[in-house]
């Protein structure tokens, strides 16, 4: 009997301890956190095609690190828990394999449990990792940066490059104690990144903190399934960390426009840190929550960097999934108005109809995609033309990816042949818009971009049946309202391809991946 009493007491004690530990762990976790991103005006080397000495490379990287240090210190002083810095922030771009080599360090896997600030020579000469680690440790802040990694290989590896080493475009993260907690090798290299190799398999890199779980990828990766979609869909991260060197392409691929849309479409926090280099149309950083942008910066006029901070939910609520084709498939075709015409948007041929009245309902179709729009302008100006466009096809310039896009956009001039051209300013506000499409994908990213490349936080939402509609009259003139859909499974399958041909292409792609992807976003 005494044994039974003791057993019950022990059981109760264990239950009490378990409950206590639960609440202690909950108390140690944060419901919100302060995020920071830094748009960095990079100092470029005088030459990128001729190799320099290691000392010269370090001198340049330290000049850039001096600027990053100012941003990291300022962010920490303002209470930031984590800061993201851009891709190519330490040395720029346009290198070849030989000329990038002096800038590279051997970056170990985070499982080695390493604080470079405390033990800088454990993995050879790693002064850049040491300095980043110390910046994180000394300021008690997580630091995310982009540097170059080098890994030796030999003839036993049939894919080993001719120079006997792999070179990777690499993101690293150091925690608030300075420990290396993440290393990610960029998978989807953009044209011109011939200095780097793509990893043999996409890397899915995550780490956990007291303020949520994080995933990381780089620039051009955002347009592809792996690792970007996998991190959210299969690993359920709360926040994406996104170093980028993004060149803006209007009307649909401006940085703040597309990155905020990706956050909303994937229902995840998204911290985007871009290079600031206006002459190459590189600007546009932001802190984006799933429901709305929290802070963003776009500046084509100055040469200065910019630090952004904002509070985010550590675990953003995952709203009910959107059925992107539900509404559009349930209604009859709206008026097609005037005759359809063709127009080119970033090398893709769209089918358009002109919006001829101050208010209207239109449908335009291309292949399997029909786009429906209801709208009301504040006024119908004689000096501006808007059109509704549809595209359902494979994009093949500066990357290969299958798109389904429904877009309301301003044409560059009153000539219909300019519909789809890049345009940065507008004068027409919209009292109402509702856009939907018969998409064959659940990966659709909703964009609303106003004149002078401004976002519209809190002014629109997406319904569960797939309509993108405004909540209030637009606060500024409209450049575009777009549903940007991605059919990842069709990236390497043409409409005429058989399953056998598609399979053959995939085999070829795997075999030549290091060559294909060494052609940044």
Coordinates of C-alpha atoms in Angstrom, one line a residue:
X1 CA 0.0 0.0 0.0
X2 CA 2.8 2.3 0.8
X3 CA 4.4 1.4 -2.5
X4 CA 1.2 2.3 -4.3
X5 CA 1.0 5.7 -2.6
X6 CA 4.6 6.4 -3.5
X7 CA 3.9 5.4 -7.1
X8 CA 0.9 7.8 -7.3
X9 CA 3.0 10.5 -5.8
X10 CA 5.8 10.0 -8.3
X11 CA 3.3 10.0 -11.1
X12 CA 1.7 13.2 -9.9
X13 CA 5.2 14.8 -9.5
X14 CA 6.2 13.9 -13.0
X15 CA 3.0 15.3 -14.4
X16 CA 3.6 18.5 -12.4
X17 CA 7.2 18.7 -13.7
X18 CA 6.0 18.2 -17.3
X19 CA 3.4 20.9 -17.0
X20 CA 6.0 23.2 -15.4
X21 CA 8.5 22.6 -18.1
X22 CA 5.8 23.3 -20.7
X23 CA 5.0 26.7 -19.3
X24 CA 8.7 27.5 -18.8
X25 CA 9.4 26.6 -22.4
X26 CA 6.4 28.7 -23.5
X27 CA 7.6 31.6 -21.4
X28 CA 11.0 31.4 -23.0
X29 CA 9.5 31.6 -26.5
X30 CA 8.5 34.9 -28.0
X31 CA 5.1 35.5 -29.6
X32 CA 6.6 38.4 -31.6
X33 CA 10.1 39.5 -32.7
X34 CA 11.8 42.5 -34.3
X35 CA 13.2 41.8 -37.7
X36 CA 15.7 43.9 -39.6
X37 CA 16.9 43.9 -43.2
X38 CA 19.6 46.1 -44.6
X39 CA 19.7 47.4 -48.2
X40 CA 23.4 47.7 -48.8
X41 CA 25.2 50.1 -51.2
X42 CA 28.0 47.7 -52.0
X43 CA 31.6 48.8 -52.6
X44 CA 32.7 47.1 -55.8
X45 CA 36.2 45.9 -56.7
X46 CA 38.1 47.8 -59.4
X47 CA 38.4 44.6 -61.3
X48 CA 36.3 41.4 -61.3
X49 CA 37.8 39.4 -64.1
X50 CA 41.5 39.4 -63.0
X51 CA 42.4 37.6 -59.8
X52 CA 43.6 39.8 -56.9
X53 CA 45.6 38.7 -53.9
X54 CA 43.9 37.3 -50.8
X55 CA 45.0 40.5 -48.9
X56 CA 43.3 42.8 -51.5
X57 CA 40.1 40.7 -51.4
X58 CA 40.0 40.8 -47.6
X59 CA 40.6 44.6 -47.7
X60 CA 37.5 45.1 -50.0
X61 CA 35.3 42.7 -47.9
X62 CA 36.3 44.5 -44.7
X63 CA 35.3 47.8 -46.2
X64 CA 31.8 46.4 -47.0
X65 CA 31.8 44.7 -43.5
X66 CA 32.4 48.1 -42.0
X67 CA 29.1 49.3 -43.5
X68 CA 27.3 46.1 -42.5
X69 CA 28.7 46.5 -38.9
X70 CA 27.0 49.9 -38.7
X71 CA 23.7 48.5 -39.7
X72 CA 24.0 45.4 -37.4
X73 CA 24.9 47.6 -34.4
X74 CA 22.1 50.0 -35.1
X75 CA 19.6 47.2 -35.5
X76 CA 20.6 45.6 -32.3
X77 CA 20.4 48.9 -30.4
X78 CA 16.8 49.2 -31.7
X79 CA 15.9 45.8 -30.3
X80 CA 16.2 43.6 -33.4
X81 CA 16.5 39.9 -32.9
X82 CA 17.7 39.1 -36.4
X83 CA 19.1 41.0 -39.4
X84 CA 19.4 39.9 -43.0
X85 CA 22.0 41.4 -45.3
X86 CA 22.1 41.1 -49.1
X87 CA 23.5 38.6 -51.6
X88 CA 26.9 39.7 -53.1
X89 CA 27.2 42.3 -50.3
X90 CA 30.9 41.7 -49.6
X91 CA 32.3 41.8 -53.1
X92 CA 29.7 42.4 -55.8
X93 CA 29.3 40.3 -59.0
X94 CA 30.5 39.6 -62.6
X95 CA 33.4 37.4 -61.5
X96 CA 34.8 34.3 -63.2
X97 CA 35.9 31.1 -61.4
X98 CA 39.5 32.3 -60.9
X99 CA 38.8 35.9 -59.9
X100 CA 36.2 35.0 -57.2
X101 CA 38.6 32.5 -55.6
X102 CA 40.5 35.0 -53.3
X103 CA 37.2 36.0 -51.8
X104 CA 36.1 32.5 -50.8
X105 CA 36.4 30.7 -47.4
X106 CA 35.9 27.1 -46.4
X107 CA 32.5 27.2 -44.6
X108 CA 31.9 24.0 -42.5
X109 CA 28.5 22.4 -41.9
X110 CA 26.8 23.9 -38.8
X111 CA 26.7 20.5 -37.1
X112 CA 30.4 21.1 -36.1
X113 CA 29.1 23.4 -33.4
X114 CA 31.4 26.3 -34.0
X115 CA 31.7 29.8 -32.8
X116 CA 34.3 31.4 -35.1
X117 CA 34.6 34.5 -32.8
X118 CA 35.9 32.2 -30.0
X119 CA 37.9 29.8 -32.2
X120 CA 38.7 31.5 -35.5
X121 CA 41.4 29.1 -36.8
X122 CA 39.6 25.8 -36.2
X123 CA 38.8 25.5 -39.9
X124 CA 41.7 27.3 -41.4
X125 CA 41.9 31.0 -42.2
X126 CA 38.4 32.3 -41.9
X127 CA 38.5 36.0 -41.0
X128 CA 35.2 36.9 -42.7
X129 CA 33.3 34.2 -40.7
X130 CA 35.2 35.3 -37.6
X131 CA 34.1 38.9 -38.0
X132 CA 30.4 38.0 -38.8
X133 CA 30.4 35.7 -35.8
X134 CA 31.8 38.5 -33.5
X135 CA 29.3 41.0 -34.9
X136 CA 26.5 38.6 -33.9
X137 CA 27.9 37.7 -30.5
X138 CA 28.9 41.3 -29.5
X139 CA 25.5 42.6 -30.4
X140 CA 23.4 39.6 -29.2
X141 CA 21.7 39.4 -32.6
X142 CA 21.2 36.7 -35.3
X143 CA 23.2 37.8 -38.4
X144 CA 22.4 36.5 -41.9
X145 CA 25.0 37.1 -44.6
X146 CA 26.0 36.0 -48.1
X147 CA 29.6 34.9 -48.8
X148 CA 31.4 32.4 -51.0
X149 CA 32.2 28.8 -50.0
X150 CA 34.9 26.5 -51.5
X151 CA 35.1 22.8 -51.3
X152 CA 37.9 20.6 -52.8
X153 CA 37.1 17.6 -55.0
X154 CA 39.0 15.2 -57.2
X155 CA 38.7 12.9 -60.1
X156 CA 36.8 10.3 -58.1
X157 CA 33.9 12.7 -58.3
X158 CA 32.7 12.7 -62.0
X159 CA 31.1 16.1 -61.5
X160 CA 34.2 17.7 -60.0
X161 CA 35.0 21.0 -61.9
X162 CA 38.2 21.2 -63.9
X163 CA 40.0 23.3 -61.2
X164 CA 39.4 20.7 -58.5
X165 CA 37.0 22.5 -56.3
X166 CA 33.3 23.4 -56.0
X167 CA 32.6 27.1 -55.4
X168 CA 29.2 28.0 -54.0
X169 CA 27.1 31.2 -53.6
X170 CA 26.4 30.7 -49.9
X171 CA 24.2 32.1 -47.1
X172 CA 25.3 31.8 -43.5
X173 CA 23.5 32.5 -40.3
X174 CA 25.1 33.1 -36.9
X175 CA 23.0 33.1 -33.7
X176 CA 23.2 35.7 -30.9
X177 CA 26.1 33.8 -29.3
X178 CA 28.0 33.9 -32.6
X179 CA 27.6 30.2 -33.4
X180 CA 27.2 29.1 -37.1
X181 CA 23.6 27.8 -37.3
X182 CA 22.9 27.7 -41.0
X183 CA 24.8 27.3 -44.3
X184 CA 22.9 27.3 -47.6
X185 CA 24.4 26.8 -51.1
X186 CA 22.3 28.6 -53.7
X187 CA 20.6 26.1 -56.0
X188 CA 19.2 28.2 -58.9
X189 CA 22.0 30.3 -60.2
X190 CA 21.1 33.2 -62.4
X191 CA 22.7 34.0 -65.8
X192 CA 26.2 35.2 -65.4
X193 CA 27.0 33.3 -62.2
X194 CA 29.6 31.2 -63.9
X195 CA 31.9 31.7 -60.9
X196 CA 29.7 29.4 -58.8
X197 CA 28.5 25.8 -58.9
X198 CA 25.0 24.6 -58.0
X199 CA 24.9 21.8 -55.4
X200 CA 24.1 18.3 -56.7
X201 CA 20.8 18.3 -54.9
X202 CA 18.8 21.2 -53.5
X203 CA 19.6 21.9 -49.9
X204 CA 16.7 22.5 -47.5
X205 CA 18.2 24.6 -44.6
X206 CA 16.3 25.5 -41.5
X207 CA 17.0 26.4 -37.9
X208 CA 14.9 27.0 -34.8
X209 CA 14.9 30.0 -32.4
X210 CA 12.9 31.2 -29.5
X211 CA 11.0 33.4 -31.9
X212 CA 10.1 30.8 -34.6
X213 CA 11.5 28.5 -37.2
X214 CA 13.5 29.9 -40.2
X215 CA 14.3 28.8 -43.7
X216 CA 16.8 30.3 -46.0
X217 CA 17.3 30.6 -49.8
X218 CA 18.8 33.2 -52.2
X219 CA 17.5 35.5 -54.9
X220 CA 16.6 33.5 -58.1
X221 CA 15.6 30.5 -55.9
X222 CA 12.3 32.3 -55.2
X223 CA 10.9 31.5 -58.7
X224 CA 11.4 27.8 -58.3
X225 CA 9.9 25.0 -56.2
X226 CA 13.1 23.7 -54.6
X227 CA 14.0 24.7 -52.0
X228 CA 11.6 27.6 -51.7
X229 CA 8.2 26.0 -51.7
X230 CA 9.5 22.8 -49.9
X231 CA 10.6 24.9 -46.9
X232 CA 7.1 26.2 -46.4
X233 CA 5.0 23.3 -47.6
X234 CA 7.0 20.4 -46.0
X235 CA 9.1 21.9 -43.3
X236 CA 6.5 24.5 -42.1
X237 CA 8.9 27.3 -41.4
X238 CA 7.5 30.5 -40.0
X239 CA 9.9 33.0 -41.7
X240 CA 12.0 33.0 -44.8
X241 CA 15.4 34.7 -44.9
X242 CA 16.2 36.0 -48.3
X243 CA 19.5 37.7 -49.3
X244 CA 19.2 38.9 -52.9
X245 CA 20.8 41.0 -55.6
X246 CA 17.6 41.6 -57.5
X247 CA 17.3 43.6 -60.7
X248 CA 13.8 45.0 -61.0
X249 CA 11.7 44.1 -64.0
X250 CA 8.4 45.8 -64.4
X251 CA 5.5 45.2 -64.6
X252 CA 5.5 41.9 -62.6
X253 CA 9.0 41.2 -61.1
X254 CA 9.9 44.3 -59.2
X255 CA 11.5 43.2 -55.9
X256 CA 9.0 44.7 -53.4
X257 CA 6.1 43.7 -55.6
X258 CA 7.0 40.0 -56.1
X259 CA 8.5 39.3 -52.7
X260 CA 5.5 40.7 -50.8
X261 CA 3.3 38.7 -53.1
X262 CA 5.3 35.5 -52.3
X263 CA 4.8 36.1 -48.6
X264 CA 1.1 36.4 -49.1
X265 CA 0.8 33.5 -51.5
X266 CA 2.8 31.2 -49.3
X267 CA 1.4 32.6 -46.0
X268 CA 4.8 33.1 -44.4
X269 CA 7.0 35.9 -43.1
X270 CA 9.6 37.0 -45.7
X271 CA 12.7 39.1 -44.9
X272 CA 14.2 40.4 -48.2
X273 CA 17.5 42.2 -48.2
X274 CA 18.5 43.6 -51.6
X275 CA 21.7 45.3 -52.9
X276 CA 21.4 49.0 -53.5
X277 CA 22.8 49.7 -56.9
X278 CA 20.3 51.9 -58.9
X279 CA 22.3 51.9 -62.1
X280 CA 21.5 48.2 -62.4
X281 CA 18.0 48.6 -61.2
X282 CA 18.9 47.0 -57.9
X283 CA 16.8 48.3 -55.0
X284 CA 13.8 47.1 -53.1
X285 CA 14.0 45.5 -49.7
X286 CA 11.3 44.6 -47.2
X287 CA 9.8 42.9 -44.2
X288 CA 6.7 41.2 -45.3
X289 CA 4.0 39.4 -43.2
X290 CA 1.5 37.0 -44.8
X291 CA -1.3 39.5 -44.7
X292 CA 0.5 42.7 -45.5
X293 CA 4.0 44.4 -46.0
X294 CA 5.3 45.7 -42.6
X295 CA 8.2 47.8 -44.0
X296 CA 9.6 48.3 -47.5
X297 CA 12.1 50.5 -49.3
X298 CA 12.5 51.3 -53.0
X299 CA 14.9 54.1 -54.0
X300 CA 16.2 54.7 -57.5
X301 CA 17.5 58.3 -56.7
X302 CA 20.1 58.1 -54.0
X303 CA 23.2 56.0 -53.5
X304 CA 22.6 55.4 -49.8
X305 CA 21.9 52.1 -48.0
X306 CA 18.8 51.7 -45.8
X307 CA 18.0 49.8 -42.6
X308 CA 14.5 48.6 -42.1
X309 CA 13.0 47.2 -38.8
X310 CA 9.5 45.9 -38.0
X311 CA 7.8 43.6 -35.5
X312 CA 6.4 40.3 -36.8
X313 CA 4.5 37.4 -35.3
X314 CA 6.9 34.6 -34.5
X315 CA 4.3 32.0 -35.7
X316 CA 2.1 33.7 -38.3
X317 CA -1.4 32.2 -38.4
X318 CA -1.8 30.0 -41.4
X319 CA -5.1 31.2 -42.9
X320 CA -7.4 28.9 -44.8
X321 CA -5.9 27.8 -48.0
X322 CA -7.1 29.5 -51.2
X323 CA -8.8 27.6 -54.0
X324 CA -7.4 29.8 -56.8
X325 CA -9.8 28.5 -59.5
X326 CA -13.0 28.2 -57.5
X327 CA -14.7 31.5 -58.2
X328 CA -13.4 31.9 -61.8
X329 CA -14.6 28.5 -62.8
X330 CA -18.1 29.1 -61.4
X331 CA -19.0 32.1 -63.4
X332 CA -19.9 32.8 -67.0
X333 CA -17.4 34.7 -69.2
X334 CA -17.8 38.4 -68.7
X335 CA -18.0 40.9 -71.6
X336 CA -15.0 40.6 -73.8
X337 CA -15.5 44.2 -74.9
X338 CA -13.3 45.3 -77.8
X339 CA -11.3 42.9 -79.9
X340 CA -8.4 41.0 -78.3
X341 CA -4.9 42.0 -79.1
X342 CA -1.4 40.6 -78.4
X343 CA 1.2 42.4 -76.3
X344 CA 4.7 41.4 -74.9
X345 CA 5.5 41.4 -71.2
X346 CA 9.1 40.5 -70.5
X347 CA 9.4 38.5 -73.7
X348 CA 6.1 36.6 -73.2
X349 CA 3.2 37.1 -75.5
X350 CA 0.0 38.0 -73.6
X351 CA -3.5 38.1 -74.8
X352 CA -5.1 41.5 -73.9
X353 CA -8.4 43.4 -74.0
X354 CA -8.6 47.1 -73.5
X355 CA -10.6 48.6 -70.6
X356 CA -12.6 51.1 -72.5
X357 CA -14.9 52.5 -69.8
X358 CA -14.7 54.0 -66.3
X359 CA -16.3 50.8 -65.1
X360 CA -16.6 47.3 -66.6
X361 CA -16.5 43.5 -66.4
X362 CA -14.2 41.7 -68.8
X363 CA -12.8 38.2 -69.5
X364 CA -9.7 37.4 -71.5
X365 CA -8.4 33.8 -72.1
X366 CA -5.2 32.2 -73.3
X367 CA -5.0 28.4 -73.6
X368 CA -6.5 26.9 -70.3
X369 CA -6.4 30.2 -68.4
X370 CA -9.4 32.6 -68.4
X371 CA -9.0 35.8 -66.4
X372 CA -12.0 37.7 -65.1
X373 CA -12.0 41.4 -64.0
X374 CA -14.6 43.7 -62.5
X375 CA -13.4 47.3 -61.9
X376 CA -14.4 50.9 -61.4
X377 CA -11.9 53.7 -62.1
X378 CA -12.0 57.0 -60.2
X379 CA -12.1 58.5 -63.7
X380 CA -11.4 57.4 -67.3
X381 CA -8.5 59.6 -68.4
X382 CA -7.9 60.2 -72.1
X383 CA -4.1 60.1 -71.7
X384 CA -4.0 56.6 -70.0
X385 CA -4.9 53.1 -71.2
X386 CA -5.4 50.1 -69.1
X387 CA -5.7 46.5 -70.3
X388 CA -6.6 43.0 -68.9
X389 CA -4.1 40.4 -69.9
X390 CA -3.7 36.6 -69.7
X391 CA -0.6 34.4 -70.2
X392 CA -0.4 30.7 -70.0
X393 CA 3.0 29.4 -71.2
X394 CA 6.6 28.7 -70.7
X395 CA 8.9 31.7 -70.0
X396 CA 12.3 31.0 -71.5
X397 CA 14.4 34.2 -71.3
X398 CA 16.8 34.6 -68.3
X399 CA 15.4 31.4 -66.8
X400 CA 12.9 28.7 -67.7
X401 CA 9.7 28.6 -65.8
X402 CA 6.0 28.0 -66.6
X403 CA 3.6 30.8 -65.8
X404 CA -0.1 31.4 -65.6
X405 CA -0.7 35.2 -65.1
X406 CA -3.8 37.3 -65.0
X407 CA -3.0 41.0 -64.9
X408 CA -4.6 44.4 -65.0
X409 CA -1.9 46.9 -66.1
X410 CA -1.3 50.3 -67.3
X411 CA 0.0 50.6 -70.9
X412 CA 3.1 52.7 -71.4
X413 CA 1.3 55.1 -73.8
X414 CA -2.2 55.3 -75.3
X415 CA -0.9 53.0 -78.1
X416 CA -2.1 49.4 -77.5
X417 CA 1.3 48.1 -78.8
X418 CA 2.9 49.4 -75.6
X419 CA 0.7 47.3 -73.2
X420 CA 3.2 45.2 -71.3
X421 CA 6.1 47.6 -71.6
X422 CA 7.8 48.7 -68.4
X423 CA 6.1 51.8 -66.9
X424 CA 6.8 53.4 -63.5
X425 CA 4.2 56.1 -63.1
X426 CA 0.4 56.4 -63.5
X427 CA -2.4 58.8 -62.7
X428 CA -5.5 56.6 -62.5
X429 CA -6.9 55.4 -59.2
X430 CA -9.3 52.5 -58.9
X431 CA -12.4 52.7 -56.7
X432 CA -12.9 48.9 -57.1
X433 CA -11.3 45.9 -58.6
X434 CA -11.8 42.1 -58.4
X435 CA -9.5 39.8 -60.4
X436 CA -9.7 36.0 -60.6
X437 CA -8.6 33.2 -63.0
X438 CA -9.0 29.6 -63.8
X439 CA -5.6 28.6 -62.6
X440 CA -4.3 25.0 -62.7
X441 CA -2.0 25.6 -59.8
X442 CA -2.4 26.5 -56.1
X443 CA 0.9 28.5 -56.2
X444 CA -0.4 31.9 -57.1
X445 CA 1.1 35.2 -55.8
X446 CA -1.1 38.3 -55.6
X447 CA 0.5 41.6 -56.6
X448 CA -0.8 45.2 -56.3
X449 CA 1.7 47.8 -57.3
X450 CA 1.0 51.6 -57.3
X451 CA 2.6 54.4 -59.1
X452 CA 6.3 55.0 -58.4
X453 CA 6.7 51.4 -57.3
X454 CA 4.8 51.7 -54.1
X455 CA 2.9 48.9 -52.3
X456 CA -0.6 49.1 -50.9
X457 CA -0.5 47.6 -47.4
X458 CA -3.9 46.8 -46.0
X459 CA -5.7 47.9 -49.1
X460 CA -6.6 44.5 -50.6
X461 CA -7.0 40.8 -49.8
X462 CA -7.6 37.4 -51.3
X463 CA -10.8 35.5 -50.7
X464 CA -10.7 31.7 -50.2
X465 CA -12.4 31.2 -53.6
X466 CA -9.5 32.9 -55.4
X467 CA -10.5 36.6 -55.9
X468 CA -8.0 39.4 -55.4
X469 CA -10.1 42.4 -54.5
X470 CA -9.6 45.8 -52.9
X471 CA -10.9 46.8 -49.4
X472 CA -10.9 50.5 -50.1
X473 CA -10.2 52.8 -53.0
X474 CA -6.5 52.6 -53.9
X475 CA -4.3 55.2 -52.1
X476 CA -2.4 55.9 -55.3
X477 CA -2.6 55.4 -59.0
X478 CA -2.4 51.8 -60.2
X479 CA 0.4 50.3 -62.2
X480 CA -0.7 46.7 -62.0
X481 CA -3.0 44.3 -60.2
X482 CA -1.8 40.8 -60.9
X483 CA -2.3 37.1 -60.0
X484 CA 1.1 35.5 -60.8
X485 CA 0.8 31.8 -61.0
X486 CA 3.6 29.2 -61.2
X487 CA 3.2 25.7 -62.6
X488 CA 6.5 24.2 -61.3
X489 CA 5.8 20.8 -62.8
X490 CA 5.7 22.1 -66.3
X491 CA 9.1 24.0 -66.3
X492 CA 10.7 21.3 -68.4
X493 CA 7.7 20.0 -70.3
X494 CA 6.5 21.7 -73.5
X495 CA 2.9 21.4 -74.6
X496 CA 3.9 19.0 -77.4
X497 CA 6.2 16.9 -75.2
X498 CA 5.3 13.3 -74.4
X499 CA 5.9 11.9 -70.9
X500 CA 8.8 10.0 -72.3
X501 CA 10.4 13.2 -73.6
X502 CA 9.8 15.0 -70.4
X503 CA 11.5 12.2 -68.5
X504 CA 14.5 12.2 -70.8
X505 CA 14.8 16.0 -70.3
X506 CA 14.8 15.5 -66.5
X507 CA 17.6 12.9 -66.8
X508 CA 19.6 15.2 -69.0
X509 CA 19.1 18.1 -66.6
X510 CA 20.3 16.1 -63.7
X511 CA 23.4 15.0 -65.6
X512 CA 24.4 18.5 -66.7
X513 CA 23.1 20.5 -63.8
X514 CA 26.5 21.9 -62.8
X515 CA 26.9 23.2 -66.3
X516 CA 23.3 24.5 -66.9
X517 CA 23.1 26.4 -63.6
X518 CA 26.6 27.9 -63.9
X519 CA 25.3 30.4 -66.4
X520 CA 22.2 36.7 -59.9
X521 CA 19.2 36.9 -58.9

